[in-house]
Tab-separated table of N, CA, C and O in Angstrom:
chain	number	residue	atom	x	y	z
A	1	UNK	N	-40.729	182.984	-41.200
A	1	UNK	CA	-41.613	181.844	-41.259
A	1	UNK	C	-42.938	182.272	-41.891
A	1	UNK	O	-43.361	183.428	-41.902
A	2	UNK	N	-43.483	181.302	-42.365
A	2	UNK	CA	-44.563	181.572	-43.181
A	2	UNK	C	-45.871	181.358	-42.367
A	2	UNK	O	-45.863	180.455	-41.531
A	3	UNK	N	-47.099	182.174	-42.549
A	3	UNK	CA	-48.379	181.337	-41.597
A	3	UNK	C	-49.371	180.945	-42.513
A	3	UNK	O	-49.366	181.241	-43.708
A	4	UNK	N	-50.292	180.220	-41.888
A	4	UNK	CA	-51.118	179.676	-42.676
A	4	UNK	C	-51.888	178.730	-41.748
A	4	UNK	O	-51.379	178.627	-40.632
A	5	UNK	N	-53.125	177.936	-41.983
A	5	UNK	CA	-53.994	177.586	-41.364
A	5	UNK	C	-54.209	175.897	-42.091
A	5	UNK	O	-54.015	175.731	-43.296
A	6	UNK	N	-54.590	174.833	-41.249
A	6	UNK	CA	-54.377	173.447	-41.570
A	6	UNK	C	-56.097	173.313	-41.210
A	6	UNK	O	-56.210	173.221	-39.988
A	7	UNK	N	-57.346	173.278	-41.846
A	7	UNK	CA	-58.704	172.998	-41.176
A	7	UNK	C	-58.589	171.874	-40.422
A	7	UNK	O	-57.642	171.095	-40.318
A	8	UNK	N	-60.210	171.876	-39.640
A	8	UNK	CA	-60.306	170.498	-38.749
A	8	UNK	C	-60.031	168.815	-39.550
A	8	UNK	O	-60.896	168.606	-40.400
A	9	UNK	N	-59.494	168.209	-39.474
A	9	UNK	CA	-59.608	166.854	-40.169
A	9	UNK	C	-59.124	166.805	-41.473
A	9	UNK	O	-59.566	166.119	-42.395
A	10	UNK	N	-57.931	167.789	-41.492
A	10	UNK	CA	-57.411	167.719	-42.945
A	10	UNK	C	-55.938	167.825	-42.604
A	10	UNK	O	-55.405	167.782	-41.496
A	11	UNK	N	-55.323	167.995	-43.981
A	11	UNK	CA	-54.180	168.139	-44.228
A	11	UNK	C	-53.707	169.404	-45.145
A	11	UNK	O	-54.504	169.892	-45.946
A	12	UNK	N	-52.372	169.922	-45.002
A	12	UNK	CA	-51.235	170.715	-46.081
A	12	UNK	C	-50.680	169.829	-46.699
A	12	UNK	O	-50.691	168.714	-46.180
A	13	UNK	N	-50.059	169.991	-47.904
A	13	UNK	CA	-48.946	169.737	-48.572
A	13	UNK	C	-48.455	170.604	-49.116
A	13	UNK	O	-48.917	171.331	-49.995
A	14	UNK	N	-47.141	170.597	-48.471
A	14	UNK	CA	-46.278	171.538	-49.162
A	14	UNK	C	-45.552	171.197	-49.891
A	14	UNK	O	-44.541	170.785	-49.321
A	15	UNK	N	-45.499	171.130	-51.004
A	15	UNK	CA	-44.444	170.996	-52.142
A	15	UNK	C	-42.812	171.700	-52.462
A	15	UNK	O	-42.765	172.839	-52.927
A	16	UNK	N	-41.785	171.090	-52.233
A	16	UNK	CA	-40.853	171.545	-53.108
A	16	UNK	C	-39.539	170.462	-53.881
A	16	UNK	O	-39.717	169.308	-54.272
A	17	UNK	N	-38.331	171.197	-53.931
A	17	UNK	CA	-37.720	169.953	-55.110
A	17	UNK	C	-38.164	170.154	-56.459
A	17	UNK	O	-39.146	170.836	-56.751
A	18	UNK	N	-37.355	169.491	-57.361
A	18	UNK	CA	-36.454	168.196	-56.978
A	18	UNK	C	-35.167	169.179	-56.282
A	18	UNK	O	-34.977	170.368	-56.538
A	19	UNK	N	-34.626	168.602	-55.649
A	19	UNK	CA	-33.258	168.524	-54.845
A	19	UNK	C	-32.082	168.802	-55.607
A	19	UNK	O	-31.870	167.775	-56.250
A	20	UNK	N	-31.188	169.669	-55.878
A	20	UNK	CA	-29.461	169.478	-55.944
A	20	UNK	C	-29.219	168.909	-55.726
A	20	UNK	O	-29.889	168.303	-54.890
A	21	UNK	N	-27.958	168.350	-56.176
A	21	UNK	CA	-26.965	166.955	-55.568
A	21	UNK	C	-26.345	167.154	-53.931
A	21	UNK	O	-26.200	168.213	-53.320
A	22	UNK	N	-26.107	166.052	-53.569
A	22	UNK	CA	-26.318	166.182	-52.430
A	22	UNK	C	-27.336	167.066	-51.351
A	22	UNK	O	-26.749	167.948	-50.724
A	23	UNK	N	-28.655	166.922	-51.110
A	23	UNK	CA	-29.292	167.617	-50.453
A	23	UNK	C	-29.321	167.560	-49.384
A	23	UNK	O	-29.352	166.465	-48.822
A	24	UNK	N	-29.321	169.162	-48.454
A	24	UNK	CA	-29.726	168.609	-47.146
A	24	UNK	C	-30.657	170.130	-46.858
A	24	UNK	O	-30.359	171.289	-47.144
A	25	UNK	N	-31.725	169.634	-46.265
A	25	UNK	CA	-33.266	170.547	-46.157
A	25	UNK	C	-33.358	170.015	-44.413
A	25	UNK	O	-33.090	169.051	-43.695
A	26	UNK	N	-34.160	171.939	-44.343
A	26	UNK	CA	-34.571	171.681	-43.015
A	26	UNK	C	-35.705	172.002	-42.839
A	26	UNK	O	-36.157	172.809	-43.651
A	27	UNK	N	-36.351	171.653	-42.051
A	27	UNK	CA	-37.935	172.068	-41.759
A	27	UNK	C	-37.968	172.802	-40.145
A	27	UNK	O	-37.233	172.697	-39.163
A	28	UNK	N	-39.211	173.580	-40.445
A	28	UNK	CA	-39.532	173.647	-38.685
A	28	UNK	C	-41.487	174.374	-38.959
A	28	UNK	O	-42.039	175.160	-39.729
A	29	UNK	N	-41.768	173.746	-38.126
A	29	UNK	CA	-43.368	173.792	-37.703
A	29	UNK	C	-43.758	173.957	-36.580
A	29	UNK	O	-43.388	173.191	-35.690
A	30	UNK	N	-44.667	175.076	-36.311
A	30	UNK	CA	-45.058	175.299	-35.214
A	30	UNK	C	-46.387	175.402	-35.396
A	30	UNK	O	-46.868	175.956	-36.385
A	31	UNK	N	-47.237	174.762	-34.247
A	31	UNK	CA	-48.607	174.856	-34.563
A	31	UNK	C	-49.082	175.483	-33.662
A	31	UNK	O	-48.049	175.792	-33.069
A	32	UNK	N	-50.132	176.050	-32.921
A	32	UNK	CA	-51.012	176.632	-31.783
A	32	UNK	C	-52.070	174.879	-30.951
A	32	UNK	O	-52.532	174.706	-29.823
A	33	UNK	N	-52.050	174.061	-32.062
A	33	UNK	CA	-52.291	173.026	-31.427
A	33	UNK	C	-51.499	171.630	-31.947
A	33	UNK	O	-50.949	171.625	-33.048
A	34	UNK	N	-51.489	170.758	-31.299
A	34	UNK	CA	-50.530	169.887	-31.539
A	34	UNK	C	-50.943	168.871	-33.360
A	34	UNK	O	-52.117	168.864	-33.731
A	35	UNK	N	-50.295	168.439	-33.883
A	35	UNK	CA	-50.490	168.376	-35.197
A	35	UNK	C	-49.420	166.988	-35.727
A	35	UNK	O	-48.707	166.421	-34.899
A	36	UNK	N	-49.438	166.653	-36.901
A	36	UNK	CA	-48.694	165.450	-36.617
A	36	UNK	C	-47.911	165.727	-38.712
A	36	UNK	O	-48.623	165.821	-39.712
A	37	UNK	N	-46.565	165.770	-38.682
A	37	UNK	CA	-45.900	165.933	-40.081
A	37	UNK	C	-45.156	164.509	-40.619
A	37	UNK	O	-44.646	163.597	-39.968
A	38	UNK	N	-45.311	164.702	-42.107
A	38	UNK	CA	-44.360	163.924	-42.392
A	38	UNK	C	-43.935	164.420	-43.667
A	38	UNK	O	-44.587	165.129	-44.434
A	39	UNK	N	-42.448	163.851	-43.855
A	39	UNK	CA	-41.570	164.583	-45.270
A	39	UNK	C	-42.050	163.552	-45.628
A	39	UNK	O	-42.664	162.794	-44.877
A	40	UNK	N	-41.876	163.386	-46.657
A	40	UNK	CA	-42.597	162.151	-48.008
A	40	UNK	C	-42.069	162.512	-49.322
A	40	UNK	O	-41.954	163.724	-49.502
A	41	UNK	N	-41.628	161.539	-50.539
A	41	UNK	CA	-41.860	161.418	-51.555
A	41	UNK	C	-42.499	162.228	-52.531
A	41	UNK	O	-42.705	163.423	-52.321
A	42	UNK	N	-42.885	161.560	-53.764
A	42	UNK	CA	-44.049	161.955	-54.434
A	42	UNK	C	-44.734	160.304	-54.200
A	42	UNK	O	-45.831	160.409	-54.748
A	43	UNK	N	-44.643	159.105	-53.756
A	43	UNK	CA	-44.356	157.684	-53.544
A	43	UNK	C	-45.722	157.870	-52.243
A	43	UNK	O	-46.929	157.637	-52.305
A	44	UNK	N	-44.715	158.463	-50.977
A	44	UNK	CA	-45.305	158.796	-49.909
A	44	UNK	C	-46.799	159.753	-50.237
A	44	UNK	O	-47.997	159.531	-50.058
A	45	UNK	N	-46.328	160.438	-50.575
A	45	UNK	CA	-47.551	161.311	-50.827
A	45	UNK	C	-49.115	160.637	-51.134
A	45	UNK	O	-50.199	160.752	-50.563
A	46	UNK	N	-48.568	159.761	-52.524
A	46	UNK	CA	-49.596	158.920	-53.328
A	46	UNK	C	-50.284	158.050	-51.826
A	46	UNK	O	-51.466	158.076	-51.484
A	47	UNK	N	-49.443	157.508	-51.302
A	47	UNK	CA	-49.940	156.553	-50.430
A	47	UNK	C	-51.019	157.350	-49.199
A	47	UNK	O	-52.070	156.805	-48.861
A	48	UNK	N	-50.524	158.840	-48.554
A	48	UNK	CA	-50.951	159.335	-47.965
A	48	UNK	C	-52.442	159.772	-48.497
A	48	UNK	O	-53.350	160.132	-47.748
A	49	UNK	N	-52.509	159.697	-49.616
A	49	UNK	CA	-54.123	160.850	-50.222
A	49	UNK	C	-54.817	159.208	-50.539
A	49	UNK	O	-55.998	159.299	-50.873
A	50	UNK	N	-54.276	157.718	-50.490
A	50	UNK	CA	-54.712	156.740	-50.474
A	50	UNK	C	-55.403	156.051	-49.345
A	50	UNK	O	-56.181	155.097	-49.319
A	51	UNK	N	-54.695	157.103	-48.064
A	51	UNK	CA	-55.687	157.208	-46.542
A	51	UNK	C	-54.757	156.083	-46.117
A	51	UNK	O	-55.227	155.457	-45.166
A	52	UNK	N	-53.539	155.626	-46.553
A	52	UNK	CA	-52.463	154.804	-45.905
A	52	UNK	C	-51.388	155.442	-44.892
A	52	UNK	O	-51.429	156.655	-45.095
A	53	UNK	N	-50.404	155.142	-43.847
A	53	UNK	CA	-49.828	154.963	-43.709
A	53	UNK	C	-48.185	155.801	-44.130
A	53	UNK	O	-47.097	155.312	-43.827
A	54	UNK	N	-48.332	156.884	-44.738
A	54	UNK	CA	-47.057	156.957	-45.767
A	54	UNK	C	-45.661	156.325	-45.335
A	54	UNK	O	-45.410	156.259	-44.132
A	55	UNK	N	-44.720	155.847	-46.294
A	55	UNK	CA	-43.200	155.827	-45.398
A	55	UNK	C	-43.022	157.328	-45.608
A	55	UNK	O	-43.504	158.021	-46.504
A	56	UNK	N	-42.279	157.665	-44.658
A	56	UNK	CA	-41.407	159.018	-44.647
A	56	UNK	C	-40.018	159.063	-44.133
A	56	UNK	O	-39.411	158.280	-43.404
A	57	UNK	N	-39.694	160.090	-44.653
A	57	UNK	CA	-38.079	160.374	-44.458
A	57	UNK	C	-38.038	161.406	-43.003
A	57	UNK	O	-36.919	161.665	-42.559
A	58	UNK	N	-38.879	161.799	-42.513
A	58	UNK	CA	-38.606	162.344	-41.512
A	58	UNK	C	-40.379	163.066	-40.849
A	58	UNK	O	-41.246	163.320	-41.685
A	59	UNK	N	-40.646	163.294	-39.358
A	59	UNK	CA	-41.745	163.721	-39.325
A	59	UNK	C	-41.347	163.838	-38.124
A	59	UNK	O	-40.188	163.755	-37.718
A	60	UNK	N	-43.097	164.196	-37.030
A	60	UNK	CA	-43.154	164.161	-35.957
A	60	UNK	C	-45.218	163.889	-35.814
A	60	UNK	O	-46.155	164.311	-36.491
A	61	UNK	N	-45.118	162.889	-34.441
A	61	UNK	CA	-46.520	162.713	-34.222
A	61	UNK	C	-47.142	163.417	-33.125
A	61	UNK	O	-46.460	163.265	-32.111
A	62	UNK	N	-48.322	164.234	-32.895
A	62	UNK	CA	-49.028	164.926	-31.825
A	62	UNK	C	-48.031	165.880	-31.325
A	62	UNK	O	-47.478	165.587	-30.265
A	63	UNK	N	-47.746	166.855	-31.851
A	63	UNK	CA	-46.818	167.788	-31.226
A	63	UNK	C	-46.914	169.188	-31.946
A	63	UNK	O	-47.198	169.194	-33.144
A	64	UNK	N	-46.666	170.511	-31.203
A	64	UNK	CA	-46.564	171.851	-31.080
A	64	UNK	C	-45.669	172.568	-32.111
A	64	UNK	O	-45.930	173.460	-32.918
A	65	UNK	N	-44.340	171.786	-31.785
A	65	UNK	CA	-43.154	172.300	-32.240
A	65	UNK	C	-42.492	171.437	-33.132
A	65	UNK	O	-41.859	170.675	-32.401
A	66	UNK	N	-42.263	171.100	-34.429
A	66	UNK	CA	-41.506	170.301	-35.163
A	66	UNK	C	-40.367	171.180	-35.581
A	66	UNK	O	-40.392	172.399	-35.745
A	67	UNK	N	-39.151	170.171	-35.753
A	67	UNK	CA	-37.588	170.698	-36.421
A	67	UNK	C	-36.672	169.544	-36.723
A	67	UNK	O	-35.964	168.959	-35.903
A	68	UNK	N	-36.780	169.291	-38.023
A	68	UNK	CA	-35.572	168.436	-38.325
A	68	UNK	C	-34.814	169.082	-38.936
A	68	UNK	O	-35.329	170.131	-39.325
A	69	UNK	N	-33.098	168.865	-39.413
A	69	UNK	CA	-32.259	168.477	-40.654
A	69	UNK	C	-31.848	167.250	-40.549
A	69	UNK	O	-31.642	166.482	-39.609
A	70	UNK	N	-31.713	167.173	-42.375
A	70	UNK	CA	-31.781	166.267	-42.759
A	70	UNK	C	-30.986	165.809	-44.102
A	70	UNK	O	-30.816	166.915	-44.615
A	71	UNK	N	-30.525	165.084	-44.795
A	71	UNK	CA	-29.961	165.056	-46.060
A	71	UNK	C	-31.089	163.809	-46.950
A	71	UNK	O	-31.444	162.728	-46.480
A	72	UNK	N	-31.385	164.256	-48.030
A	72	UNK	CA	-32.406	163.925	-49.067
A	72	UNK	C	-32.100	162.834	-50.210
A	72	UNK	O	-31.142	163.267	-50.851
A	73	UNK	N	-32.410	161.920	-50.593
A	73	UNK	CA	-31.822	161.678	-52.061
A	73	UNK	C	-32.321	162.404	-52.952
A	73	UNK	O	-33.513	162.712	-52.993
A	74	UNK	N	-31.297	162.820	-53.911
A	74	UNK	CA	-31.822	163.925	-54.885
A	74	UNK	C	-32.580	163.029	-56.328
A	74	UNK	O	-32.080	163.178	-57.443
A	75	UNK	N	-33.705	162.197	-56.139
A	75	UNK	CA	-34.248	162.141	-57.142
A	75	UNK	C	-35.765	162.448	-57.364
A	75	UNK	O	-36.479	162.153	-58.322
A	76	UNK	N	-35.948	162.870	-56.641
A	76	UNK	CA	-37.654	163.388	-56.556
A	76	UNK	C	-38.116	164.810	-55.895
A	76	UNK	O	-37.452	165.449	-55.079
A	77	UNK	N	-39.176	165.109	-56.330
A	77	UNK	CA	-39.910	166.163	-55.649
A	77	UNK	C	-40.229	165.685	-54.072
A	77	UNK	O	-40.521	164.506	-53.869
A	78	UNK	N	-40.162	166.655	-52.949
A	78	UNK	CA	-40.197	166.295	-51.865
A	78	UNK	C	-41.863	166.914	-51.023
A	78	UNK	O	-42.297	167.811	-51.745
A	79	UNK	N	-42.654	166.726	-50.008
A	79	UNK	CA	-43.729	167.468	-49.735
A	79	UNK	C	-43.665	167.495	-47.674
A	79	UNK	O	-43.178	166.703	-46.867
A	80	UNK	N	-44.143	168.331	-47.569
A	80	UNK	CA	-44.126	167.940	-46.003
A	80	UNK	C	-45.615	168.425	-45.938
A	80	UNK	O	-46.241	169.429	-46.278
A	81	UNK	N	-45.916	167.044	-45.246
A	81	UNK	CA	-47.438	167.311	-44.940
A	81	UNK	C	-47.544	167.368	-43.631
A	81	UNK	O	-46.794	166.826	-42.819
A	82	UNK	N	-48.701	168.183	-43.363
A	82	UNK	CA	-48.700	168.936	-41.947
A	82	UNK	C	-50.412	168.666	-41.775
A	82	UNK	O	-51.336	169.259	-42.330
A	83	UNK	N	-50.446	167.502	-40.757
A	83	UNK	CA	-51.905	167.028	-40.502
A	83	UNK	C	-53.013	167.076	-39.163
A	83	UNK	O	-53.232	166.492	-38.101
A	84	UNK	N	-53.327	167.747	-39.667
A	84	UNK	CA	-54.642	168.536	-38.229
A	84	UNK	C	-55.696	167.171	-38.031
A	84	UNK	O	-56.353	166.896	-39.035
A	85	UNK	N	-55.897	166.325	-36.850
A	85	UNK	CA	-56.337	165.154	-36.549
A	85	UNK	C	-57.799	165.927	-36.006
A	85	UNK	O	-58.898	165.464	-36.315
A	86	UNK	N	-57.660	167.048	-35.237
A	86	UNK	CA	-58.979	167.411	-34.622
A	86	UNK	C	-59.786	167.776	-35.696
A	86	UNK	O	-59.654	168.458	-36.713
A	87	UNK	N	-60.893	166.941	-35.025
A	87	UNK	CA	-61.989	167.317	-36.008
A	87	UNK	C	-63.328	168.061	-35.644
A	87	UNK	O	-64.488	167.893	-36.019
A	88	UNK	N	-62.623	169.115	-34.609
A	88	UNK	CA	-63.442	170.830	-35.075
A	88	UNK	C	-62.734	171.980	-35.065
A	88	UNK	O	-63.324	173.026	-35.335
A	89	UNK	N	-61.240	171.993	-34.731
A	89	UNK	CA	-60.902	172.869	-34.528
A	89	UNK	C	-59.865	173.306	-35.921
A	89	UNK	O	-59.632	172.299	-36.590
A	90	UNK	N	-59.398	174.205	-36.324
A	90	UNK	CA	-58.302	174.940	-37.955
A	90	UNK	C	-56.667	174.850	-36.514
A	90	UNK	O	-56.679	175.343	-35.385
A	91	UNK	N	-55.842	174.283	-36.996
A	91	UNK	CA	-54.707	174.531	-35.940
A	91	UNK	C	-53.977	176.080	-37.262
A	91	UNK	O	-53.852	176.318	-38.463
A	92	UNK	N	-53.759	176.586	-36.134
A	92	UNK	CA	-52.772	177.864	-36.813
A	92	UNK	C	-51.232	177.246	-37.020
A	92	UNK	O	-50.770	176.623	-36.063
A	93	UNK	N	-50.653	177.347	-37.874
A	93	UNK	CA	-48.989	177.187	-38.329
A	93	UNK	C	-48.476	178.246	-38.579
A	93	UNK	O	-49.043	179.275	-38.946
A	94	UNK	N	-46.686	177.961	-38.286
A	94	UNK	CA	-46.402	178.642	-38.729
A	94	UNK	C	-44.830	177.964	-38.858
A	94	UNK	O	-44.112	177.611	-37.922
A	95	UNK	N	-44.555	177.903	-40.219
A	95	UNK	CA	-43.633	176.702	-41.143
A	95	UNK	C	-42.368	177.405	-41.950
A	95	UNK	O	-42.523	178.480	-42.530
A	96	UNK	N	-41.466	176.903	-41.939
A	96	UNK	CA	-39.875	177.214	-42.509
A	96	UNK	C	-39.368	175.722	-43.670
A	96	UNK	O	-39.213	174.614	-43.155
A	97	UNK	N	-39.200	175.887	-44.935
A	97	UNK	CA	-38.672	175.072	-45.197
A	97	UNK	C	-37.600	175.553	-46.165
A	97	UNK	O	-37.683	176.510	-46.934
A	98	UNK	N	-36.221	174.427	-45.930
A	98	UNK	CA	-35.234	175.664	-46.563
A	98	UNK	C	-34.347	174.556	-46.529
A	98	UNK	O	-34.518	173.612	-45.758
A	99	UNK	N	-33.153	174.654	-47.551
A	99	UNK	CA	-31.967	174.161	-47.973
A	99	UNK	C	-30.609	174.346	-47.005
A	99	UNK	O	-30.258	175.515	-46.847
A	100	UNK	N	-29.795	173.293	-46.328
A	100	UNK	CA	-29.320	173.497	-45.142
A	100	UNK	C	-28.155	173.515	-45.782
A	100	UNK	O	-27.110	173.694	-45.156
């Protein structure tokens, strides 16, 4: 797993894709404080840095530990954003994303 740090009142995006045919991707996130993800688009994404709402294909809200699989449509680049709500504290991660 990879580590890395999310500041107070911000966000990651992690980028990968486009997808093989038939895709199926898994994620897993662990934070030191609770944190809130979502898989998205490049669609989702736009909407998310628009301070909307994104649709997503998969996430989790206020929580420690995230883990989905999942199967993808293979026509786009995919991102999982990983969003730190507190606004003083950096939550520590530590993130897996990988082809199932």
């Amino acid at each position: 797993m990879r580590k890395d740090y999310v500041e107070p009142d911000s966000a990651r995006a992690l980028k990968f894709g486009p997808l093989r045919k038939n895709p199926r991707v898994a994620f897993e996130v662990r934070a030191d404080r609770r944190v809130t993800t979502y898989l998205v688009d490049d669609m989702g994404l736009e909407d998310f840095l628009e301070g909307k709402t994104p649709h997503h294909y998969a996430g989790f809200s206020n929580r420690r530990n995230h883990m989905a699989e999942l199967s993808l449509p293979n026509f786009s680049r995919y991102h999982l954003l990983i969003v730190n709500k507190s606004p003083d504290n950096p939550a520590k991660i530590d993130y897996d994303i990988k082809y199932a």
